[in-house]
XYZ file of N, CA, C and O in Angstrom:
332
model
N 93.807 102.450 121.616
C 93.654 103.668 120.848
C 94.439 103.518 119.552
O 95.608 103.176 119.565
N 93.798 103.753 118.444
C 94.470 103.584 117.156
C 95.100 104.902 116.689
O 94.619 105.979 116.985
N 96.183 104.731 115.957
C 96.879 105.878 115.398
C 96.387 106.107 113.979
O 96.312 105.165 113.187
N 96.039 107.347 113.639
C 95.584 107.588 112.270
C 96.714 107.330 111.275
O 97.875 107.592 111.561
N 96.347 106.790 110.132
C 97.351 106.531 109.111
C 97.616 107.803 108.324
O 96.739 108.651 108.161
N 98.837 107.916 107.832
C 99.224 109.055 107.025
C 98.738 108.821 105.602
O 99.054 107.817 104.986
N 97.946 109.715 105.100
C 97.444 109.594 103.737
C 97.865 110.826 102.946
O 97.893 111.932 103.469
N 98.198 110.603 101.684
C 98.558 111.707 100.814
C 97.281 112.312 100.240
O 96.453 111.618 99.667
N 97.124 113.609 100.432
C 95.962 114.313 99.912
C 96.440 115.292 98.849
O 97.416 116.005 99.043
N 95.759 115.312 97.737
C 96.110 116.261 96.696
C 94.883 116.570 95.849
O 93.942 115.802 95.792
N 94.920 117.716 95.226
C 93.860 118.117 94.318
C 94.319 117.827 92.895
O 95.494 117.979 92.577
N 93.400 117.427 92.068
C 93.720 117.130 90.675
C 93.578 118.411 89.864
O 92.544 119.073 89.900
N 94.621 118.757 89.129
C 94.581 119.895 88.213
C 94.194 119.334 86.842
O 95.025 118.767 86.131
N 92.923 119.483 86.477
C 92.409 118.866 85.259
C 93.008 119.474 83.997
O 93.091 118.818 82.967
N 93.464 120.726 84.069
C 94.150 121.316 82.917
C 95.482 120.615 82.674
O 95.858 120.359 81.530
N 96.200 120.272 83.743
C 97.459 119.542 83.593
C 97.217 118.118 83.100
O 97.994 117.596 82.307
N 96.152 117.502 83.577
C 95.802 116.161 83.092
C 95.543 116.229 81.590
O 96.060 115.420 80.815
N 94.765 117.210 81.167
C 94.478 117.392 79.751
C 95.736 117.650 78.939
O 95.897 117.135 77.826
N 96.658 118.411 79.502
C 97.916 118.694 78.810
C 98.739 117.421 78.633
O 99.320 117.185 77.573
N 98.781 116.582 79.687
C 99.505 115.311 79.573
C 98.892 114.424 78.486
O 99.604 113.809 77.685
N 97.572 114.370 78.441
C 96.889 113.558 77.435
C 97.155 114.121 76.042
O 97.414 113.373 75.102
N 97.147 115.430 75.915
C 97.434 116.059 74.623
C 98.851 115.721 74.170
O 99.089 115.432 72.999
N 99.804 115.752 75.093
C 101.186 115.418 74.747
C 101.321 113.957 74.339
O 102.086 113.635 73.431
N 100.570 113.080 74.989
C 100.593 111.669 74.603
C 100.066 111.486 73.183
O 100.590 110.678 72.418
N 99.039 112.226 72.841
C 98.434 112.105 71.511
C 99.409 112.543 70.430
O 99.452 111.961 69.346
N 100.224 113.538 70.724
C 101.205 113.996 69.755
C 100.582 114.736 68.591
O 99.386 115.019 68.566
N 101.409 115.037 67.598
C 100.944 115.827 66.456
C 100.475 114.963 65.292
O 99.834 115.457 64.380
N 100.782 113.683 65.328
C 100.438 112.803 64.216
C 99.077 112.138 64.354
O 98.605 111.488 63.427
N 98.456 112.270 65.522
C 97.167 111.621 65.774
C 96.099 112.685 65.975
O 96.291 113.621 66.751
N 94.980 112.534 65.292
C 93.865 113.470 65.422
C 93.034 113.121 66.651
O 92.985 111.973 67.084
N 92.353 114.126 67.177
C 91.443 113.892 68.301
C 90.400 112.847 67.938
O 90.044 112.007 68.760
N 89.928 112.881 66.713
C 88.896 111.924 66.291
C 89.413 110.492 66.313
O 88.647 109.551 66.578
N 90.700 110.301 66.062
C 91.279 108.950 66.075
C 91.341 108.393 67.497
O 90.980 107.229 67.718
N 91.801 109.199 68.447
C 91.840 108.716 69.838
C 90.411 108.541 70.366
O 90.128 107.597 71.104
N 89.515 109.443 69.962
C 88.122 109.331 70.392
C 87.519 108.000 69.942
O 86.876 107.300 70.728
N 87.758 107.626 68.689
C 87.244 106.357 68.170
C 87.881 105.176 68.890
O 87.213 104.188 69.194
N 89.162 105.289 69.207
C 89.863 104.187 69.867
C 89.350 103.925 71.276
O 89.362 102.784 71.733
N 88.897 104.976 71.963
C 88.438 104.770 73.345
C 86.921 104.861 73.488
O 86.388 104.714 74.577
N 86.223 105.113 72.366
C 84.762 105.069 72.387
C 84.060 106.306 72.902
O 83.044 106.197 73.588
N 84.593 107.486 72.576
C 83.925 108.734 72.944
C 83.884 109.641 71.721
O 84.504 109.360 70.704
N 83.171 110.745 71.837
C 83.101 111.725 70.751
C 84.376 112.575 70.715
O 85.022 112.783 71.745
N 84.695 113.079 69.545
C 85.861 113.956 69.394
C 85.734 115.178 70.293
O 86.717 115.647 70.867
N 84.524 115.692 70.450
C 84.313 116.866 71.302
C 84.661 116.574 72.761
O 85.093 117.462 73.502
N 84.495 115.326 73.172
C 84.852 114.937 74.537
C 86.370 114.968 74.716
O 86.874 115.432 75.739
N 87.113 114.493 73.724
C 88.577 114.557 73.775
C 89.027 116.009 73.820
O 89.928 116.369 74.580
N 88.384 116.868 73.042
C 88.715 118.289 73.053
C 88.505 118.875 74.446
O 89.361 119.602 74.966
N 87.383 118.557 75.065
C 87.091 119.061 76.410
C 88.114 118.545 77.417
O 88.582 119.291 78.290
N 88.493 117.270 77.306
C 89.496 116.684 78.198
C 90.821 117.416 78.048
O 91.435 117.830 79.035
N 91.276 117.585 76.812
C 92.571 118.214 76.564
C 92.596 119.676 76.999
O 93.655 120.208 77.319
N 91.432 120.313 77.045
C 91.354 121.705 77.484
C 91.045 121.847 78.969
O 90.860 122.960 79.459
N 91.000 120.717 79.687
C 90.791 120.751 81.132
C 89.425 121.224 81.551
O 89.264 121.820 82.619
N 88.420 120.948 80.746
C 87.065 121.405 81.028
C 86.308 120.368 81.847
O 85.531 119.586 81.310
N 86.561 120.324 83.126
C 85.857 119.423 84.026
C 86.616 118.141 84.307
O 87.680 117.886 83.743
N 86.038 117.363 85.192
C 86.653 116.102 85.600
C 86.452 115.034 84.533
O 85.473 115.056 83.798
N 87.381 114.083 84.510
C 87.296 112.962 83.584
C 86.840 111.747 84.383
O 87.383 111.467 85.451
N 85.876 111.025 83.885
C 85.379 109.842 84.570
C 86.413 108.725 84.637
O 87.334 108.653 83.807
N 86.246 107.857 85.599
C 87.195 106.758 85.833
C 87.314 105.836 84.619
O 88.420 105.422 84.253
N 86.209 105.517 83.981
C 86.248 104.606 82.826
C 87.036 105.217 81.669
O 87.844 104.529 81.036
N 86.833 106.493 81.412
C 87.554 107.162 80.327
C 89.036 107.252 80.666
O 89.898 107.013 79.816
N 89.360 107.580 81.920
C 90.768 107.597 82.335
C 91.411 106.228 82.131
O 92.539 106.140 81.656
N 90.696 105.178 82.496
C 91.218 103.824 82.333
C 91.460 103.505 80.856
O 92.504 102.960 80.497
N 90.509 103.858 80.007
C 90.674 103.599 78.568
C 91.867 104.363 77.994
O 92.628 103.819 77.193
N 92.022 105.630 78.389
C 93.153 106.429 77.904
C 94.460 105.838 78.409
O 95.422 105.697 77.646
N 94.499 105.496 79.699
C 95.717 104.917 80.283
C 96.111 103.635 79.562
O 97.282 103.438 79.215
N 95.157 102.773 79.315
C 95.449 101.508 78.620
C 95.882 101.749 77.175
O 96.783 101.085 76.680
N 95.234 102.695 76.515
C 95.562 102.991 75.119
C 97.015 103.445 74.985
O 97.704 103.066 74.045
N 97.469 104.263 75.926
C 98.828 104.802 75.860
C 99.827 104.053 76.736
O 100.969 104.465 76.872
N 99.374 102.964 77.343
C 100.244 102.157 78.215
C 100.843 102.998 79.345
O 102.044 102.951 79.612
N 99.988 103.778 79.992
C 100.364 104.608 81.132
C 99.494 104.213 82.314
O 98.485 103.530 82.156
N 99.866 104.667 83.504
C 99.024 104.425 84.674
C 98.048 105.588 84.842
O 98.319 106.712 84.403
N 96.940 105.301 85.495
C 96.002 106.381 85.820
C 96.687 107.384 86.729
O 96.491 108.593 86.586
N 97.508 106.901 87.634
C 98.233 107.814 88.526
C 99.091 108.783 87.724
O 99.138 109.977 88.014
N 99.759 108.281 86.676
C 100.589 109.173 85.865
C 99.719 110.207 85.158
O 100.068 111.384 85.100
N 98.583 109.779 84.621
C 97.693 110.732 83.962
C 97.255 111.828 84.929
O 97.194 113.000 84.573
N 96.955 111.454 86.171
C 96.449 112.410 87.150
C 97.537 113.289 87.769
O 97.294 114.453 88.061
N 98.723 112.727 87.975
C 99.759 113.454 88.732
C 101.047 113.722 87.969
O 101.851 114.540 88.398
N 101.264 112.987 86.897
C 102.542 113.102 86.190
C 103.622 112.253 86.820
O 104.770 112.270 86.385
N 103.264 111.470 87.854
C 104.224 110.612 88.545
C 103.689 109.190 88.580
O 102.495 108.979 88.744
N 104.576 108.220 88.453
C 104.178 106.821 88.613
C 104.364 106.417 90.073
O 105.225 106.956 90.764
N 103.591 105.443 90.497
C 103.704 104.948 91.875
C 105.065 104.308 92.084
O 105.594 103.659 91.207
N 105.609 104.530 93.250
C 106.878 103.893 93.604
C 106.576 102.554 94.229
O 105.776 102.446 95.154
N 107.179 101.529 93.695
C 106.971 100.194 94.239
C 107.901 99.985 95.424
O 109.067 100.318 95.381
N 107.368 99.443 96.499
C 108.160 99.197 97.708
C 108.701 97.802 97.702
O 108.090 96.892 97.315
């Protein structure tokens, strides 16, 4: 008989994700500049920063790489703890 593994379950607050991305962008960078850097429209960055729906994995990866952050940090505000 196998024992179920303990898994962490959480819901993603997309407004908080958008807020973290907005803070990373700062005041010196326009939405259009980050949009061009990651290959999306400026309106998409606006929607992301305002928490309007889920962000796709590819876009999260591009944003994470652009800002040298982890996807986990973008989603939760916490980095993974290395064991």
